[in-house]
Amino acid sequence: MQTFIQASGICKEYHKGQSGVMALHGVSFSAQAGEFLSIVGRSGSGKSTLLNILGGLDTASAGKIYVDSQDLAVMRRYQLALYRRTMVGMIFQSFNLIPSCSALDNVALPMTFAARSKSERTQRAKDLLALVGLAQREHHKPSELSGGEAQRVAIARALANQPRLLLADEPTGNLDSHTAGEILELLLKLNAERNLTIVMVTHDVVSAADLSHRVLRMLDGRIVEEEEFRRMA
Amino acid sequence: MRISDILQLGLSNLWRTKLRTMLTTLGVIIGIGALISMVSFGTGMQKNVTSIFYDNDLFTSLRVLPMKIDINRALSGDVGSAMGAMKSSRTIDDSVLCALGNMPEVSIVYPEISFSVKLRYRGQEIRTELRALPQAMGQYPPHKEMGWGAFFSSDSALEIIVSERQLHNLKIHLPDGPLNVARTDTGMVYTILPSDSLLGSELEAVTLVLDAEKIAENPLIGMVQPPFREQVTRLKIRGIKKSADGFERPQIENTALIPIGAEKKVPRFEFSSMWTLLGNMGQKNKGYTALYVRVHDLRQLSVVRKRVEEMGFGVIALADQLEEIKRGFIFLDTALGAIGAIALIVAALGIINTMVMSILERTREIGIMKAVGGSEGQIKGIFFIEAAFIGVFGGVFGVLLGWGVTRIANIIANMYMVRQGATGHVELFYLPLWLVAGAIAFAIAVSLLAGLYPAMRAARVNPVEALRHD
Ligand SMILES: Nc1ncnc2c1ncn2[C@@H]1O[C@H](COP(=O)(O)OP(=O)(O)O)[C@@H](O)[C@H]1O
Ligand SMILES: [Mg+2]
């Protein structure tokens, strides 16, 4: 089984005026390709910070982090942009769709940055919306979608450039439990059928244990507990 | 990212904030409009002035004067050296005329002779200047064009060329001339005569001559009454100059022409003051006051000029003046352009303001674009293209606005001038292609410059902070 993510000793310090805030105190972990990994922990324990570093949106102050053998720590800003474009898809608690764009355009946006042709973008965006069960909602604006639908659009967008890694930061945090269940099911399906590696931050310890291969618990910028629930096939 | 996508994205972003985009672009439109109308006024003036030079074919000619003139020194008050120049003045006589005429580069040379006469025709009189010209000058502007009739038949014919305006002053109106009867002083009655009946008819040139008999009778008579009598010379009207369109050209319209050989057949006593009167009595043939020299080609002007100066004469070439005038116009254009440029700088501040505002509003959107793989360069491009569009629209519509303003201003100016008594049509503004292209390019350049900082700011948005929920 190949190691897809290899993180060791990641530190993140935020500077606020004179004093610094240590959000991560040497986090080390690894993940297999195709693994569904959940991160739980109290608010402020550094989960989002870790996920943003994994997604190339933020950079670590110290430590090493390899994704698919690429060293994120040495990447320049444009290389990180390329990494975000091609290697990862991210979804968020607040969906982060562009309000003025239709569902279709939101899904097509990452492909625009990847210089895909318009026809190719449209076709693939339609396919992805069908995949997440929103074929009828192509031309709706985010404001016209329910929370669950919006998160599905976000998932479709995250898949646009066929990433191998999906990062989800509390994807069900704004949803009722029924809708949350549907979203988690969709993630599980993607993980199983597409061999997509998923790292999900969640508050929902029960469903995390249900879905994930492994759960990491964070506290004050450290991983304090690791539990395996399912063996990788 | 494809260029077409960047363009489309830029346009749709601008379209989203239509009103703001329109107001910002309006700033650029007004700036460019101001620039265009200002500079096209400057270039229009320049064109009008230089075309007077070209129309009158003033570049291939020079004037030879008896003395070396150092205008700069004379103007700076160096009277001593100016006097020195006077002393060193040389006489321009017929031998000088021949010497110049024998130069291979010189096509025409003639002495400048003009004097004041009274013209009498059908009982009306006007006082005017009579200038002598060789027949050969008829092939060059401005004499090439004759409204009615032709230039002199020979150098010695007793002919005269008058202008339509002079005829007007003689209360004669040509039915097919541009001059207007109605607007002239009320109460004046014009005789309407077709050019056919004017041409070939005789006109009287009245000059004053010393009355030798009167002086012989009583040398002191001059103290009591002028010792002169009138002398009449009959001259055939050979040609009539049409009044100029637009600007009145006094040197042309208030001067009548006679052949250079006929000048000697008009007896006259020349004086402009008592001083010359006394001087003239003492000495005969002081030489000519100036010579007009015309070369075959513009490029030969400096050669001839140098040779004439070496002979010890002063030379004035209008080509020099043109250079000076052109330099003056560069200054004028710069000043006018600067006013327009200031308007454009204000517009640029508007662009910066608008774009910074929209970046602040769209911070989250920028964060999203970065999260899904947008690079700094791409985001810079998306915002930069907005500035470019504002520049293009502002430039194009600004040129249209500027053009419209100059058209309206020109119509108003013409209406005003017609009321002031001018005839014909003037173009006050000139909008050459380089000015149109330059203004649009300038608008785009200024807009891009204004977009530089906002675009950079957009590219540097921290996605983590932009996406933090709120
Ligand atoms: N930009 C920032 N500047 C300063 N401190 C920050 C910043 N982002 C996060 N932090 C701090 O880092 C810690 C971890 O934050 P976060 O990763 O968002 O926690 P979680 O996602 O687990 O709730 C918190 O104490 C938070 O206050
Ligand atoms: Mg968080």
XYZ file of C-alpha atoms and ligand atoms in Angstrom, chain A residues 14 16 23 42-49, chain B residues 468, ligand 1:
39
model
C 0.471 33.021 13.310
C -0.258 38.820 15.768
C -1.776 26.834 15.776
C -12.463 20.927 19.658
C -12.823 24.241 18.044
C -9.505 26.037 17.826
C -7.434 22.862 17.984
C -5.864 23.563 14.571
C -7.897 21.282 12.271
C -8.644 23.913 9.628
C -5.080 25.132 9.737
C -12.724 32.365 6.892
N -4.969 34.010 10.694
C -4.848 33.700 11.978
N -4.206 34.553 12.788
C -4.055 34.269 14.079
N -4.468 33.155 14.665
C -5.116 32.240 13.910
C -5.323 32.484 12.529
N -5.980 31.402 12.005
C -6.159 30.557 13.051
N -5.634 31.062 14.178
C -5.611 30.416 15.463
O -5.086 29.144 15.291
C -5.788 28.225 16.091
C -6.331 27.108 15.255
O -7.330 27.563 14.440
P -8.179 26.583 13.481
O -7.217 25.841 12.675
O -9.158 27.451 12.698
O -8.944 25.682 14.490
P -10.157 24.707 14.162
O -10.361 24.653 12.716
O -9.701 23.441 14.769
O -11.316 25.277 14.906
C -6.865 28.998 16.813
O -6.432 29.271 18.116
C -7.007 30.242 16.016
O -7.366 31.319 16.864
